[in-house]
Amino acid sequence: MTVVLTEAPADLGPTDPLDMLVVAPHPDDAELGMGGTIAKMISLGWRVGVLDLTTGEPTPHGSESLRRSETNRASEALKLTWRGNAGLENRRLLHTLETREVVASYFRVLRPKWVFAPYWQDAHPDHVAATDLIEAARFWAKLSKTDMPGEPFHPERVFYYYCIHLRLAIQPSWIVDISDHWDAKLASISAYESQFITGRDTQPPTILDRLRDEASNWGRLINRRYGEPFATKEPLALSSLESVL
């Protein structure tokens, strides 16, 4: 696994293309939204990366050095192929021409087949801005006659994971069975002790209890133990009905 901290896209060394790149507004969003799916696809031999857009700091019990350490532990729990941080500003994340170019440059260098973005509806302004930014960067990544590093590239798909700050009764496009990878997801979330354990109520149900219950509910809907929901704006194609559980 290669973990990169705020290294510019132009400074990244040559790498094999990623199968999936999960773009997260803050460290821990990827784990919360789709940590089980990440672990599952890696177990199947896929190359999966996470690009955190910000450090996530400041927070009540965190610091940048602590969050880096926690992010490394979470990445190890999931056995990520690659992880980086774009170094954009937490709490002030905006979709601008400059930030669009930064994210598009990562797409051109990492060349992911699929990109995962936060669900487009949220109370957190950083999450909403991140989704707009990712969608625009996907288009910009294919531009020619530009100073961006790498060759023109267009990810085939953008899918959406749920890590939202609204109590929405969502209707996902599909649910992934993560029953065999719940422990890896839980370990990756627990690595962020400053966010989910320190200063939190220890009486059940804790935040980790609630996350387990949510995963159990999604699993129930597909007759499995645990699941993770996803959304898409574009229709999916099935090569066979055997792909449907």
PDB file of N, CA and C in Angstrom, residues 167-211:
ATOM      1  N   ARG A 167     -31.175  12.960   8.077  1.00  0.00           N
ATOM      2  CA  ARG A 167     -31.938  11.738   8.332  1.00  0.00           C
ATOM      3  C   ARG A 167     -32.901  11.512   7.167  1.00  0.00           C
ATOM      4  N   LEU A 168     -32.343  11.007   6.081  1.00  0.00           N
ATOM      5  CA  LEU A 168     -33.118  10.786   4.873  1.00  0.00           C
ATOM      6  C   LEU A 168     -33.595   9.338   4.799  1.00  0.00           C
ATOM      7  N   ALA A 169     -34.803   9.150   4.304  1.00  0.00           N
ATOM      8  CA  ALA A 169     -35.296   7.800   4.011  1.00  0.00           C
ATOM      9  C   ALA A 169     -34.876   7.486   2.575  1.00  0.00           C
ATOM     10  N   ILE A 170     -33.633   7.068   2.431  1.00  0.00           N
ATOM     11  CA  ILE A 170     -33.058   6.914   1.097  1.00  0.00           C
ATOM     12  C   ILE A 170     -33.555   5.641   0.422  1.00  0.00           C
ATOM     13  N   GLN A 171     -33.572   5.676  -0.901  1.00  0.00           N
ATOM     14  CA  GLN A 171     -33.892   4.510  -1.718  1.00  0.00           C
ATOM     15  C   GLN A 171     -32.693   4.261  -2.625  1.00  0.00           C
ATOM     16  N   PRO A 172     -31.755   3.421  -2.213  1.00  0.00           N
ATOM     17  CA  PRO A 172     -30.521   3.259  -2.988  1.00  0.00           C
ATOM     18  C   PRO A 172     -30.757   2.541  -4.309  1.00  0.00           C
ATOM     19  N   SER A 173     -29.814   2.723  -5.221  1.00  0.00           N
ATOM     20  CA  SER A 173     -29.872   2.017  -6.504  1.00  0.00           C
ATOM     21  C   SER A 173     -29.512   0.552  -6.349  1.00  0.00           C
ATOM     22  N   TRP A 174     -28.579   0.264  -5.450  1.00  0.00           N
ATOM     23  CA  TRP A 174     -28.222  -1.122  -5.151  1.00  0.00           C
ATOM     24  C   TRP A 174     -27.558  -1.183  -3.785  1.00  0.00           C
ATOM     25  N   ILE A 175     -27.450  -2.397  -3.249  1.00  0.00           N
ATOM     26  CA  ILE A 175     -26.843  -2.637  -1.940  1.00  0.00           C
ATOM     27  C   ILE A 175     -25.805  -3.745  -2.094  1.00  0.00           C
ATOM     28  N   VAL A 176     -24.608  -3.512  -1.585  1.00  0.00           N
ATOM     29  CA  VAL A 176     -23.540  -4.502  -1.651  1.00  0.00           C
ATOM     30  C   VAL A 176     -23.545  -5.344  -0.378  1.00  0.00           C
ATOM     31  N   ASP A 177     -23.450  -6.650  -0.533  1.00  0.00           N
ATOM     32  CA  ASP A 177     -23.322  -7.572   0.595  1.00  0.00           C
ATOM     33  C   ASP A 177     -21.905  -7.464   1.155  1.00  0.00           C
ATOM     34  N   ILE A 178     -21.781  -6.948   2.385  1.00  0.00           N
ATOM     35  CA  ILE A 178     -20.451  -6.812   3.009  1.00  0.00           C
ATOM     36  C   ILE A 178     -20.332  -7.710   4.250  1.00  0.00           C
ATOM     37  N   SER A 179     -21.130  -8.742   4.307  1.00  0.00           N
ATOM     38  CA  SER A 179     -21.175  -9.590   5.504  1.00  0.00           C
ATOM     39  C   SER A 179     -19.807 -10.117   5.900  1.00  0.00           C
ATOM     40  N   ASP A 180     -19.014 -10.518   4.919  1.00  0.00           N
ATOM     41  CA  ASP A 180     -17.691 -11.088   5.211  1.00  0.00           C
ATOM     42  C   ASP A 180     -16.637 -10.020   5.471  1.00  0.00           C
ATOM     43  N   HIS A 181     -17.017  -8.739   5.353  1.00  0.00           N
ATOM     44  CA  HIS A 181     -16.027  -7.666   5.477  1.00  0.00           C
ATOM     45  C   HIS A 181     -16.450  -6.594   6.476  1.00  0.00           C
ATOM     46  N   TRP A 182     -17.459  -6.924   7.282  1.00  0.00           N
ATOM     47  CA  TRP A 182     -17.877  -5.973   8.315  1.00  0.00           C
ATOM     48  C   TRP A 182     -16.764  -5.714   9.321  1.00  0.00           C
ATOM     49  N   ASP A 183     -16.030  -6.749   9.708  1.00  0.00           N
ATOM     50  CA  ASP A 183     -14.966  -6.568  10.700  1.00  0.00           C
ATOM     51  C   ASP A 183     -13.893  -5.601  10.191  1.00  0.00           C
ATOM     52  N   ALA A 184     -13.570  -5.688   8.893  1.00  0.00           N
ATOM     53  CA  ALA A 184     -12.572  -4.767   8.328  1.00  0.00           C
ATOM     54  C   ALA A 184     -13.103  -3.342   8.335  1.00  0.00           C
ATOM     55  N   LYS A 185     -14.378  -3.182   7.999  1.00  0.00           N
ATOM     56  CA  LYS A 185     -14.979  -1.848   8.035  1.00  0.00           C
ATOM     57  C   LYS A 185     -14.962  -1.300   9.453  1.00  0.00           C
ATOM     58  N   LEU A 186     -15.372  -2.110  10.422  1.00  0.00           N
ATOM     59  CA  LEU A 186     -15.401  -1.666  11.813  1.00  0.00           C
ATOM     60  C   LEU A 186     -14.006  -1.279  12.292  1.00  0.00           C
ATOM     61  N   ALA A 187     -13.006  -2.065  11.920  1.00  0.00           N
ATOM     62  CA  ALA A 187     -11.622  -1.752  12.320  1.00  0.00           C
ATOM     63  C   ALA A 187     -11.166  -0.432  11.709  1.00  0.00           C
ATOM     64  N   SER A 188     -11.560  -0.179  10.459  1.00  0.00           N
ATOM     65  CA  SER A 188     -11.132   1.059   9.803  1.00  0.00           C
ATOM     66  C   SER A 188     -11.792   2.270  10.438  1.00  0.00           C
ATOM     67  N   ILE A 189     -13.053   2.141  10.837  1.00  0.00           N
ATOM     68  CA  ILE A 189     -13.742   3.251  11.494  1.00  0.00           C
ATOM     69  C   ILE A 189     -13.188   3.457  12.910  1.00  0.00           C
ATOM     70  N   SER A 190     -12.956   2.367  13.618  1.00  0.00           N
ATOM     71  CA  SER A 190     -12.444   2.454  14.986  1.00  0.00           C
ATOM     72  C   SER A 190     -11.056   3.076  15.037  1.00  0.00           C
ATOM     73  N   ALA A 191     -10.326   3.026  13.909  1.00  0.00           N
ATOM     74  CA  ALA A 191      -9.000   3.642  13.867  1.00  0.00           C
ATOM     75  C   ALA A 191      -9.079   5.147  14.104  1.00  0.00           C
ATOM     76  N   TYR A 192     -10.227   5.755  13.777  1.00  0.00           N
ATOM     77  CA  TYR A 192     -10.402   7.194  13.993  1.00  0.00           C
ATOM     78  C   TYR A 192     -10.936   7.434  15.401  1.00  0.00           C
ATOM     79  N   GLU A 193     -10.103   7.115  16.358  1.00  0.00           N
ATOM     80  CA  GLU A 193     -10.510   7.197  17.761  1.00  0.00           C
ATOM     81  C   GLU A 193     -10.885   8.627  18.143  1.00  0.00           C
ATOM     82  N   SER A 194     -10.178   9.608  17.611  1.00  0.00           N
ATOM     83  CA  SER A 194     -10.453  11.007  17.969  1.00  0.00           C
ATOM     84  C   SER A 194     -11.831  11.452  17.490  1.00  0.00           C
ATOM     85  N   GLN A 195     -12.376  10.773  16.492  1.00  0.00           N
ATOM     86  CA  GLN A 195     -13.657  11.174  15.926  1.00  0.00           C
ATOM     87  C   GLN A 195     -14.841  10.380  16.466  1.00  0.00           C
ATOM     88  N   PHE A 196     -14.615   9.110  16.823  1.00  0.00           N
ATOM     89  CA  PHE A 196     -15.746   8.238  17.141  1.00  0.00           C
ATOM     90  C   PHE A 196     -15.707   7.623  18.542  1.00  0.00           C
ATOM     91  N   ILE A 197     -14.619   7.846  19.262  1.00  0.00           N
ATOM     92  CA  ILE A 197     -14.509   7.238  20.593  1.00  0.00           C
ATOM     93  C   ILE A 197     -14.213   8.298  21.648  1.00  0.00           C
ATOM     94  N   THR A 198     -13.157   9.089  21.470  1.00  0.00           N
ATOM     95  CA  THR A 198     -12.790  10.108  22.456  1.00  0.00           C
ATOM     96  C   THR A 198     -13.908  11.130  22.629  1.00  0.00           C
ATOM     97  N   GLY A 199     -14.321  11.326  23.865  1.00  0.00           N
ATOM     98  CA  GLY A 199     -15.340  12.323  24.157  1.00  0.00           C
ATOM     99  C   GLY A 199     -16.753  11.906  23.828  1.00  0.00           C
ATOM    100  N   ARG A 200     -16.943  10.680  23.336  1.00  0.00           N
ATOM    101  CA  ARG A 200     -18.282  10.197  22.973  1.00  0.00           C
ATOM    102  C   ARG A 200     -18.925   9.477  24.154  1.00  0.00           C
ATOM    103  N   ASP A 201     -20.235   9.434  24.137  1.00  0.00           N
ATOM    104  CA  ASP A 201     -20.989   8.707  25.149  1.00  0.00           C
ATOM    105  C   ASP A 201     -20.667   7.217  25.038  1.00  0.00           C
ATOM    106  N   THR A 202     -20.289   6.609  26.152  1.00  0.00           N
ATOM    107  CA  THR A 202     -19.936   5.188  26.148  1.00  0.00           C
ATOM    108  C   THR A 202     -21.138   4.288  26.429  1.00  0.00           C
ATOM    109  N   GLN A 203     -22.268   4.888  26.749  1.00  0.00           N
ATOM    110  CA  GLN A 203     -23.466   4.092  26.997  1.00  0.00           C
ATOM    111  C   GLN A 203     -24.085   3.665  25.664  1.00  0.00           C
ATOM    112  N   PRO A 204     -24.479   2.412  25.568  1.00  0.00           N
ATOM    113  CA  PRO A 204     -25.095   1.966  24.320  1.00  0.00           C
ATOM    114  C   PRO A 204     -26.473   2.584  24.121  1.00  0.00           C
ATOM    115  N   PRO A 205     -26.854   2.821  22.865  1.00  0.00           N
ATOM    116  CA  PRO A 205     -26.081   2.509  21.667  1.00  0.00           C
ATOM    117  C   PRO A 205     -25.037   3.587  21.363  1.00  0.00           C
ATOM    118  N   THR A 206     -23.788   3.176  21.226  1.00  0.00           N
ATOM    119  CA  THR A 206     -22.719   4.091  20.835  1.00  0.00           C
ATOM    120  C   THR A 206     -22.824   4.338  19.331  1.00  0.00           C
ATOM    121  N   ILE A 207     -21.995   5.248  18.842  1.00  0.00           N
ATOM    122  CA  ILE A 207     -22.012   5.507  17.410  1.00  0.00           C
ATOM    123  C   ILE A 207     -21.630   4.264  16.621  1.00  0.00           C
ATOM    124  N   LEU A 208     -20.721   3.449  17.157  1.00  0.00           N
ATOM    125  CA  LEU A 208     -20.350   2.211  16.470  1.00  0.00           C
ATOM    126  C   LEU A 208     -21.506   1.219  16.477  1.00  0.00           C
ATOM    127  N   ASP A 209     -22.276   1.205  17.577  1.00  0.00           N
ATOM    128  CA  ASP A 209     -23.469   0.351  17.620  1.00  0.00           C
ATOM    129  C   ASP A 209     -24.454   0.767  16.527  1.00  0.00           C
ATOM    130  N   ARG A 210     -24.641   2.063  16.378  1.00  0.00           N
ATOM    131  CA  ARG A 210     -25.600   2.550  15.389  1.00  0.00           C
ATOM    132  C   ARG A 210     -25.140   2.241  13.965  1.00  0.00           C
ATOM    133  N   LEU A 211     -23.847   2.337  13.721  1.00  0.00           N
ATOM    134  CA  LEU A 211     -23.329   2.002  12.399  1.00  0.00           C
ATOM    135  C   LEU A 211     -23.535   0.532  12.085  1.00  0.00           C
TER     136      LEU A 211
END
